[in-house]
Structures are given as structure tokens and as C-alpha cells.
XYZ file of N, CA and C in Angstrom:
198
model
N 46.315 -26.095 35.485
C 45.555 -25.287 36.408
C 44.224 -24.904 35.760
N 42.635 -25.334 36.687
C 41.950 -24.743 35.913
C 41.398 -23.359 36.911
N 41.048 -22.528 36.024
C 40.519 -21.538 35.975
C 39.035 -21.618 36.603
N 38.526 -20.569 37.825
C 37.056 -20.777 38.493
C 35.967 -19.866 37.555
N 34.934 -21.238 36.639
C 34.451 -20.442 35.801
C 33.445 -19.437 36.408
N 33.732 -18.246 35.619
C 32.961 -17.110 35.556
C 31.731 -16.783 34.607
N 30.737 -16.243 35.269
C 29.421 -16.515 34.832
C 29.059 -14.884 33.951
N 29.771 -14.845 33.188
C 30.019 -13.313 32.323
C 29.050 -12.691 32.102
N 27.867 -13.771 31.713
C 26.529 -13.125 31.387
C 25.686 -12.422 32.701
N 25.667 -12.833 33.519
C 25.102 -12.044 35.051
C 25.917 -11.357 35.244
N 27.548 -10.788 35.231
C 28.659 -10.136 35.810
C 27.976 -9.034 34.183
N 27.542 -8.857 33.611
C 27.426 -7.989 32.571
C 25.873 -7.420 33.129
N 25.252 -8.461 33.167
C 23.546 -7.652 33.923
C 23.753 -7.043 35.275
N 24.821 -6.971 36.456
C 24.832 -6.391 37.251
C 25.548 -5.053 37.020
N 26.146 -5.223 35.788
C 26.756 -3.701 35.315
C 26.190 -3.062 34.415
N 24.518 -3.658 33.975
C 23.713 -2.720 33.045
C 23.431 -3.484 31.956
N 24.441 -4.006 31.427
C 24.334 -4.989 29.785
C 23.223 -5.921 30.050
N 23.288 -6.448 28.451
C 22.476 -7.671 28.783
C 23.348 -8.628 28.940
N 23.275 -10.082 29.075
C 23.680 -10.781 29.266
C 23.629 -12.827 28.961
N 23.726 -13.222 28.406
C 22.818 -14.542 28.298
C 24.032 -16.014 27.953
N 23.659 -17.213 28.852
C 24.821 -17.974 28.469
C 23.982 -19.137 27.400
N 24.523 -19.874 26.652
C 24.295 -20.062 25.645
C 25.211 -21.817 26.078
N 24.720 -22.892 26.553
C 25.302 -24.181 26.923
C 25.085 -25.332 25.330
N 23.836 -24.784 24.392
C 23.986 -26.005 23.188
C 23.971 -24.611 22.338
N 24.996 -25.767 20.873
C 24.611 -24.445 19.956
C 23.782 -24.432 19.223
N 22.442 -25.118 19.471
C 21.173 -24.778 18.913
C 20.841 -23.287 18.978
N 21.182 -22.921 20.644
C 21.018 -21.693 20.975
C 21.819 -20.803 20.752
N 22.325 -20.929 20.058
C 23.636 -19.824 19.642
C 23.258 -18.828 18.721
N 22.490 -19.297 17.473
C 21.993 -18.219 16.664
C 21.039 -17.514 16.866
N 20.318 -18.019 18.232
C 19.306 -17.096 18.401
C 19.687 -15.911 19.733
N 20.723 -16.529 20.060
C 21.799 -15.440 20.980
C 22.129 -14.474 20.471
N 23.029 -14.674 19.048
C 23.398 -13.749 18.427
C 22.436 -12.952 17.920
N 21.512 -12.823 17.073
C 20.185 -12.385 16.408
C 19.979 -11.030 17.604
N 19.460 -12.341 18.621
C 18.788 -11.152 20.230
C 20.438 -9.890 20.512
N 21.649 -10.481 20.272
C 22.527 -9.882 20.679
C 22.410 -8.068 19.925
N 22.709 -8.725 18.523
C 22.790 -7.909 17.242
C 21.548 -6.874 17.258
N 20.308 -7.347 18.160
C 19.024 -6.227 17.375
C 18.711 -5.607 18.833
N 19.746 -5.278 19.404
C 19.654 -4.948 20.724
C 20.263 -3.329 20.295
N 20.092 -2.510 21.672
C 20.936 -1.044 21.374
C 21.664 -1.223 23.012
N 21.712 -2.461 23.831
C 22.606 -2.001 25.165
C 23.704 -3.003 24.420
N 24.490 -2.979 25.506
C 25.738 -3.756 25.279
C 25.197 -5.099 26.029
N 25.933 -6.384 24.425
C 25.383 -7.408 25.100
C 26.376 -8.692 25.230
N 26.439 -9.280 26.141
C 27.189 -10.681 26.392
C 27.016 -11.770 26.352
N 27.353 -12.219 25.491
C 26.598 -14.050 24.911
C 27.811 -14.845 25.484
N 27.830 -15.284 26.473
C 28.800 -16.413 27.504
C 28.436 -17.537 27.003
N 29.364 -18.179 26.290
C 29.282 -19.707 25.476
C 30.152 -20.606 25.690
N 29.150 -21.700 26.192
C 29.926 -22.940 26.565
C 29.328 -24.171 25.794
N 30.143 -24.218 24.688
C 29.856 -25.481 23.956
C 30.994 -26.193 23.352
N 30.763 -27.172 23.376
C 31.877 -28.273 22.824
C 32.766 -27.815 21.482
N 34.317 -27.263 21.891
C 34.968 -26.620 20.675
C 35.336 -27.384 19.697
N 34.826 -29.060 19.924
C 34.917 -29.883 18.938
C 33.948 -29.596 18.041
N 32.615 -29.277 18.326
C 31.435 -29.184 17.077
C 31.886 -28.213 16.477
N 31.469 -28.315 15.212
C 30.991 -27.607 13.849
C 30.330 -26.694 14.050
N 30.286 -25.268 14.108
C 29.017 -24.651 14.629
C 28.328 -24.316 12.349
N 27.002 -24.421 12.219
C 25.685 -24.445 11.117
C 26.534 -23.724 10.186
N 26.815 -22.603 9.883
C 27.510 -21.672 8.793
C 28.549 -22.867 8.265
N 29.238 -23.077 9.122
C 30.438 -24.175 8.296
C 30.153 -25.309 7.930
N 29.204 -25.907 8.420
C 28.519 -26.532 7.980
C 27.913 -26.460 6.377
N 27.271 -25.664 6.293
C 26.540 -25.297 5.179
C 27.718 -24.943 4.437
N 28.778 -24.047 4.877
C 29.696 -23.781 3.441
C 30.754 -24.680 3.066
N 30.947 -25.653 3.944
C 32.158 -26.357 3.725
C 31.415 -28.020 3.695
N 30.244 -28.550 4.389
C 30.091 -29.536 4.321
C 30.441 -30.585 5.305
N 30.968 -29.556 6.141
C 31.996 -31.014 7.171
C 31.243 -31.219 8.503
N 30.839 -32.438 9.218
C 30.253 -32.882 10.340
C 30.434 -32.486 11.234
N 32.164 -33.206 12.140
C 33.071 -32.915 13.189
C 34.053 -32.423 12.684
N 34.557 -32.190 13.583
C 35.964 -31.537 13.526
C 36.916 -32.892 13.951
């Protein structure tokens, strides 16, 4: 059964937060960064391939794919 995806990042800006979806993870660290130096409450909705490697593990472990 799949599940009707929900768009978390707008369902968070209509309740005040911020909100932002995040589809490559190029954009991911700069999601987080904007998330972190914020003072509202914020929602980074991420849809990226749970096969990739996301950069940190990369760098500490060395490994490509998963």
C-alpha cells in the first residue's frame, strides 16, 4: 500500500513554520544551515534516493554507494 505523499513543507508554512522540500542532496546542506540559523520552527521535507551516500559519510568513511 502506498501512502498519498504529503507535502510537509507547505503543511508547516500554513501553520507559521518555515518550510522547504529538498528533491537532490546537493540541496540538503544548505537546507539544513537555513534550517539551523533560523529562530521559527523549521521543516526540511526530503526526498532523495535512500540509496545515496549523503557528503559527511562520505568524507569519513570513504564509501560511494550504498
Amino acid at each position: 500500500m502506498r501512502l498519498p505523499q504529503v507535502n510537509f513543507a507547505m503543511l508547516a508554512e500554513s501553520l507559521g513554520a518555515k518550510g522547504v522540500v529538498v528533491n537532490d542532496r546537493s540541496e540538503l546542506m544548505n537546507a539544513l544551515e537555513e534550517a539551523l540559523n533560523t529562530d521559527k520552527a523549521y521543516v526540511v521535507d526530503v526526498h532523495i534516493d535512500p540509496r545515496t551516500v549523503l557528503i559527511p559519510y562520505q568524507r569519513l568513511y570513504g564509501i560511494s554507494t550504498l
